Coordinates of N, CA and C in Angstrom, one line a residue:
X1 N -38.8 -21.3 29.4 CA -39.0 -22.3 31.4 C -39.4 -20.8 31.8
X2 N -39.4 -20.9 32.9 CA -40.1 -19.7 34.3 C -38.6 -20.0 35.0
X3 N -38.9 -18.3 35.9 CA -37.8 -18.4 36.6 C -37.6 -18.9 37.9
X4 N -38.4 -19.4 38.2 CA -39.2 -20.3 39.0 C -38.2 -21.6 38.9
X5 N -38.4 -22.2 37.6 CA -37.9 -23.3 37.2 C -36.6 -23.4 37.2
X6 N -36.1 -22.5 37.1 CA -34.5 -22.5 37.0 C -33.8 -22.4 38.2
X7 N -34.3 -22.0 39.7 CA -34.3 -22.2 40.5 C -35.0 -24.1 40.6
X8 N -35.4 -23.9 40.4 CA -35.9 -25.6 41.3 C -34.5 -26.8 40.4
X9 N -34.5 -25.9 38.9 CA -33.2 -27.4 37.6 C -32.0 -26.5 39.5
X10 N -31.8 -25.4 40.1 CA -30.3 -25.3 40.6 C -30.5 -26.7 41.3
X11 N -31.7 -26.4 42.2 CA -31.7 -27.2 43.3 C -31.3 -28.1 43.4
X12 N -32.3 -29.1 41.8 CA -32.5 -30.9 41.5 C -30.6 -30.5 41.4
X13 N -29.9 -29.5 41.5 CA -28.3 -30.0 40.3 C -27.7 -29.7 41.3
X14 N -28.1 -29.5 42.6 CA -27.2 -29.6 44.3 C -27.8 -30.8 44.6
X15 N -28.9 -31.1 44.4 CA -29.0 -32.3 44.9 C -27.9 -33.4 44.1
X16 N -28.1 -33.4 43.6 CA -27.0 -34.4 43.0 C -25.9 -35.0 43.4
X17 N -25.5 -33.7 44.3 CA -24.3 -34.7 45.0 C -23.4 -32.7 45.0
X18 N -22.7 -32.5 46.1 CA -21.6 -31.2 45.6 C -19.9 -31.9 45.1
X19 N -19.9 -32.8 44.6 CA -19.4 -33.4 43.9 C -19.2 -33.1 42.2
X20 N -20.5 -33.3 42.2 CA -20.0 -33.3 40.9 C -21.0 -31.6 40.4
X21 N -20.8 -30.9 41.3 CA -21.0 -29.4 41.2 C -19.7 -29.2 41.2
X22 N -18.6 -29.5 42.0 CA -17.6 -29.0 42.1 C -16.8 -29.2 41.2
X23 N -17.6 -30.4 40.5 CA -16.4 -30.7 39.4 C -16.6 -30.1 37.8
X24 N -18.2 -29.5 38.1 CA -18.5 -28.7 37.2 C -17.7 -27.7 36.6
X25 N -17.8 -26.7 38.2 CA -17.1 -25.0 38.5 C -15.8 -25.5 38.0
X26 N -15.0 -26.6 38.4 CA -13.6 -26.8 38.2 C -12.9 -26.5 36.8
X27 N -14.4 -27.5 35.8 CA -13.8 -27.4 34.4 C -14.5 -26.1 34.0
X28 N -14.9 -25.3 34.6 CA -15.6 -24.4 33.7 C -14.1 -23.4 34.1
X29 N -14.3 -23.4 35.3 CA -12.6 -22.1 35.7 C -12.2 -22.7 34.9
X30 N -11.8 -23.9 34.8 CA -10.2 -24.2 34.0 C -9.8 -24.1 32.6
X31 N -11.1 -24.3 32.2 CA -11.8 -23.5 30.9 C -11.6 -22.3 30.8
X32 N -11.8 -21.5 31.4 CA -11.5 -20.4 31.7 C -10.4 -19.6 31.4
X33 N -9.6 -20.3 32.5 CA -7.8 -19.7 32.1 C -6.4 -20.5 30.9
X34 N -7.5 -21.5 30.7 CA -6.9 -22.1 29.9 C -6.8 -20.7 28.5
X35 N -8.7 -20.8 28.5 CA -9.2 -20.0 27.5 C -8.3 -18.1 27.5
X36 N -7.9 -17.7 28.8 CA -7.7 -16.5 28.6 C -6.3 -16.7 28.6
X37 N -5.3 -18.1 29.1 CA -4.4 -17.9 28.8 C -3.7 -17.9 27.5
X38 N -4.3 -18.7 26.4 CA -4.1 -19.1 24.8 C -4.7 -17.2 24.4
X39 N -5.4 -17.1 24.9 CA -5.4 -15.6 24.6 C -4.6 -14.7 24.8
X40 N -3.7 -14.9 25.7 CA -3.0 -14.2 26.4 C -1.5 -14.3 24.8
X41 N -1.9 -15.4 25.0 CA -0.6 -15.7 24.2 C -0.5 -15.4 22.8
X42 N -1.9 -15.4 22.5 CA -2.4 -15.0 21.0 C -2.1 -13.7 20.3
X43 N -2.4 -13.1 21.5 CA -2.5 -10.8 21.6 C -1.0 -10.9 22.0
X44 N -0.2 -11.8 22.4 CA 1.5 -11.8 22.6 C 1.8 -11.7 21.4
X45 N 1.9 -12.5 20.4 CA 2.2 -13.7 19.4 C 1.9 -12.3 18.5
X46 N 0.8 -12.3 18.2 CA 0.4 -11.3 17.6 C 1.2 -9.6 17.8
X47 N 1.2 -9.2 18.5 CA 1.9 -7.9 18.8 C 4.0 -8.1 18.4
X48 N 4.1 -9.4 18.8 CA 5.4 -9.0 17.8 C 5.8 -9.6 17.0
X49 N 4.3 -10.1 15.9 CA 4.4 -10.0 14.8 C 3.9 -9.0 13.8
X50 N 3.5 -8.4 14.9 CA 3.1 -6.5 14.6 C 4.1 -6.1 14.6
X51 N 4.9 -5.8 15.3 CA 6.4 -5.4 15.7 C 7.3 -6.4 14.8
X52 N 7.9 -6.9 14.2 CA 8.6 -7.7 13.3 C 8.1 -7.1 11.9
X53 N 6.8 -7.0 11.6 CA 6.3 -7.0 10.2 C 6.8 -5.3 10.5
X54 N 6.2 -4.1 11.4 CA 6.7 -2.9 11.1 C 8.5 -2.7 10.9
X55 N 9.4 -3.4 11.3 CA 10.6 -3.3 11.5 C 11.0 -3.4 9.7
X56 N 10.9 -5.1 9.8 CA 11.3 -5.0 8.3 C 10.4 -4.2 6.6
X57 N 9.4 -4.0 7.2 CA 8.7 -2.8 6.0 C 9.7 -1.3 6.0
X58 N 10.4 -1.0 7.9 CA 10.9 0.1 7.5 C 12.4 -0.2 7.1
X59 N 13.0 -1.5 7.2 CA 14.3 -2.2 6.2 C 13.6 -2.1 5.2
X60 N 12.8 -2.4 4.4 CA 12.6 -2.3 2.9 C 12.7 -0.9 2.8
X61 N 12.0 -0.4 3.1 CA 12.0 1.4 2.5 C 13.1 1.6 2.9
X62 N 14.1 2.1 3.9 CA 15.1 2.3 4.3 C 16.3 1.3 3.3
X63 N 16.2 0.0 2.9 CA 16.9 -0.1 1.7 C 16.8 0.7 0.1
X64 N 15.2 0.5 0.0 CA 14.6 1.3 -1.1 C 15.2 2.9 -1.3
X65 N 15.3 3.7 -0.5 CA 16.0 4.9 0.1 C 17.3 5.1 -0.2
X66 N 18.2 4.0 0.7 CA 19.4 4.0 -0.2 C 20.0 3.4 -1.5
X67 N 18.9 3.0 -1.6 CA 18.8 2.1 -3.8 C 18.9 3.5 -4.4
X68 N 17.9 4.7 -4.2 CA 17.2 5.5 -4.7 C 18.8 6.2 -4.7
X69 N 19.1 6.9 -3.8 CA 20.6 7.8 -3.6 C 21.8 7.2 -4.5
X70 N 21.6 6.0 -4.5 CA 22.7 5.8 -4.9 C 22.7 5.7 -6.6
X71 N 21.6 5.7 -7.3 CA 21.4 5.6 -8.3 C 21.3 6.8 -8.8
X72 N 20.6 7.6 -7.9 CA 21.0 9.1 -8.6 C 22.5 9.7 -8.6
X73 N 22.9 9.2 -7.7 CA 25.0 9.4 -7.8 C 25.5 9.0 -8.9
X74 N 25.0 7.9 -9.2 CA 25.3 6.6 -10.5 C 25.1 7.8 -11.5
X75 N 23.6 7.9 -11.9 CA 23.3 8.7 -12.6 C 24.3 10.1 -13.4
X76 N 23.9 11.2 -11.9 CA 25.2 12.7 -12.4 C 26.2 11.9 -12.9
X77 N 27.0 11.0 -12.0 CA 28.6 10.8 -12.2 C 28.5 9.7 -13.8
X78 N 27.6 9.2 -13.7 CA 28.1 8.9 -15.7 C 27.3 10.2 -16.0
X79 N 26.7 11.5 -16.4 CA 26.3 12.0 -17.0 C 27.8 13.3 -17.1
X80 N 28.6 13.1 -15.6 CA 29.5 13.5 -15.9 C 30.8 13.3 -16.6
X81 N 30.8 11.6 -16.4 CA 31.4 11.3 -18.1 C 31.4 11.4 -18.9
X82 N 30.4 10.8 -19.5 CA 29.6 11.8 -20.9 C 30.6 13.1 -21.2
X83 N 29.9 13.7 -20.5 CA 30.0 15.3 -20.5 C 32.3 14.9 -20.6
X84 N 32.6 14.4 -20.1 CA 33.9 14.3 -20.3 C 34.7 14.0 -21.4
X85 N 34.2 12.6 -22.0 CA 34.5 12.2 -23.5 C 34.1 12.9 -24.2
X86 N 32.4 13.6 -24.1 CA 32.1 14.6 -25.6 C 33.6 15.7 -25.6
X87 N 33.8 16.2 -24.7 CA 35.4 17.4 -24.3 C 36.5 16.5 -24.6
X88 N 36.7 15.6 -24.1 CA 38.0 15.2 -24.7 C 38.1 14.5 -26.2
X89 N 36.8 13.9 -26.4 CA 36.5 14.2 -28.5 C 36.9 15.1 -28.9
X90 N 36.5 16.2 -28.1 CA 36.2 17.4 -28.7 C 37.9 17.7 -28.8
X91 N 38.6 18.1 -28.9 CA 39.9 18.0 -28.3 C 40.2 17.5 -28.8
X92 N 40.4 16.0 -28.7 CA 41.3 14.8 -29.9 C 41.4 15.6 -31.4
X93 N 39.7 15.9 -31.8 CA 39.7 16.1 -33.0 C 40.5 18.0 -32.8
X94 N 40.3 18.5 -32.5 CA 41.2 19.8 -32.8 C 42.5 19.3 -32.6
X95 N 42.9 18.9 -32.0 CA 44.8 18.8 -31.8 C 44.7 18.5 -33.3
X96 N 44.3 17.0 -33.3 CA 43.6 16.3 -35.2 C 44.4 16.9 -36.1
X97 N 43.3 18.4 -35.9 CA 43.1 19.5 -37.5 C 44.3 20.2 -37.3
X98 N 44.6 20.0 -36.0 CA 45.7 21.3 -36.3 C 46.7 20.2 -35.9
X99 N 47.5 19.2 -36.1 CA 48.5 18.6 -36.4 C 48.5 18.5 -37.9
X100 N 47.4 18.1 -38.5 CA 46.8 17.9 -39.7 C 47.8 18.9 -40.4
X101 N 47.0 20.2 -40.3 CA 47.1 21.7 -40.9 C 48.8 21.8 -40.3
X102 N 49.0 21.3 -39.6 CA 50.5 21.8 -39.4 C 51.9 20.8 -40.1
X103 N 51.2 19.3 -40.4 CA 52.3 18.7 -41.3 C 53.1 19.2 -42.5
X104 N 51.8 19.3 -43.1 CA 53.2 19.9 -44.5 C 53.4 21.0 -44.2
X105 N 53.7 21.8 -43.3 CA 54.6 22.6 -43.0 C 55.6 22.7 -42.2
X106 N 55.9 22.1 -41.3 CA 57.1 21.5 -40.4 C 58.4 20.9 -41.4
X107 N 58.8 21.7 -41.4 CA 60.8 21.0 -41.4 C 61.0 20.4 -41.0
X108 N 60.7 20.2 -39.8 CA 61.5 19.7 -38.3 C 60.8 17.5 -38.9
X109 N 59.8 17.5 -39.6 CA 59.4 16.1 -40.3 C 59.9 15.6 -41.5
X110 N 60.6 15.1 -41.2 CA 61.3 13.5 -42.2 C 60.1 12.8 -42.6
X111 N 59.6 12.4 -43.5 CA 59.0 11.9 -44.6 C 59.4 10.6 -43.5
X112 N 58.6 10.1 -43.5 CA 58.1 8.9 -42.3 C 58.5 7.7 -43.3
X113 N 59.5 6.9 -43.4 CA 59.4 5.2 -44.5 C 58.8 4.0 -43.6
X114 N 58.7 2.7 -44.0 CA 58.3 1.8 -43.5 C 59.0 1.7 -42.6
X115 N 60.9 1.7 -42.9 CA 61.9 1.0 -42.2 C 62.2 2.0 -40.9
X116 N 61.8 3.1 -40.5 CA 62.1 3.7 -39.6 C 60.6 3.2 -39.1
X117 N 59.7 2.8 -38.7 CA 58.9 2.9 -38.1 C 58.4 1.5 -37.7
X118 N 59.2 0.3 -38.6 CA 59.5 -1.2 -38.1 C 60.5 -1.4 -38.5
X119 N 61.5 -1.1 -38.0 CA 63.0 -2.0 -38.6 C 63.0 -3.3 -38.2
X120 N 63.4 -3.4 -39.5 CA 64.0 -5.2 -40.0 C 64.7 -5.8 -38.4
X121 N 64.3 -7.0 -38.7 CA 65.2 -8.1 -37.6 C 66.1 -9.0 -38.0
X122 N 67.3 -8.8 -37.6 CA 68.8 -8.9 -38.5 C 68.9 -10.6 -37.4
X123 N 68.1 -11.2 -37.3 CA 68.6 -12.4 -36.5 C 68.2 -12.1 -35.0
X124 N 68.0 -11.0 -34.8 CA 67.6 -11.4 -33.1 C 66.3 -10.6 -32.9
X125 N 65.8 -10.5 -31.2 CA 64.8 -10.7 -30.7 C 64.6 -8.6 -30.5
X126 N 65.8 -8.4 -29.6 CA 66.1 -7.4 -29.9 C 67.1 -6.1 -30.2
X127 N 66.7 -5.5 -30.3 CA 67.7 -4.8 -30.6 C 68.4 -2.9 -30.0
X128 N 69.3 -3.4 -29.7 CA 69.8 -2.3 -29.2 C 69.0 -0.5 -28.6
X129 N 68.8 -0.2 -30.4 CA 68.2 0.9 -29.9 C 67.5 1.3 -31.4
X130 N 65.8 1.7 -31.2 CA 65.1 2.0 -32.2 C 65.3 3.5 -32.4
X131 N 65.5 4.1 -33.8 CA 65.8 5.1 -34.3 C 64.4 6.1 -34.0
X132 N 63.8 7.0 -33.2 CA 62.0 7.5 -33.9 C 61.9 9.0 -33.6
X133 N 61.5 9.9 -34.8 CA 62.2 10.3 -35.2 C 61.2 11.6 -34.4
X134 N 63.0 13.0 -34.3 CA 61.8 13.8 -33.4 C 61.2 14.8 -33.6
X135 N 60.3 15.4 -33.5 CA 59.9 17.0 -33.9 C 60.5 17.5 -33.4
X136 N 60.4 19.0 -34.4 CA 61.5 19.9 -34.1 C 60.9 20.7 -35.2
X137 N 60.6 22.4 -34.2 CA 59.6 23.6 -34.6 C 60.6 24.3 -34.9

């Protein structure tokens, strides 16, 4: 199409009437406004979504950091408790060996009979006094 043909087409288009021209222009403007309004809404929605995703990732990172710190603290506490159990076990073994070596030498200990450990019940559920040997050094 040559440049002067375009001019002729515009002239022909104008000759159809100003009402037709006005409707075409109005439709074009309306489409542009709707399109720009939709674009603005889309941009706003994307921006809100971007911010929400960023906040979500930040919360997720904070939660992971908090869990990591809690895990480290629990591991330290567990190690300390294991160390304490080991020390107490060693102390119990030592005290048991001290007691075993002392029992034959101790004159304050009487040989224990089952009657002293588990006194017989004489028809009642409760006894006034249960005798327990006292260790004397």
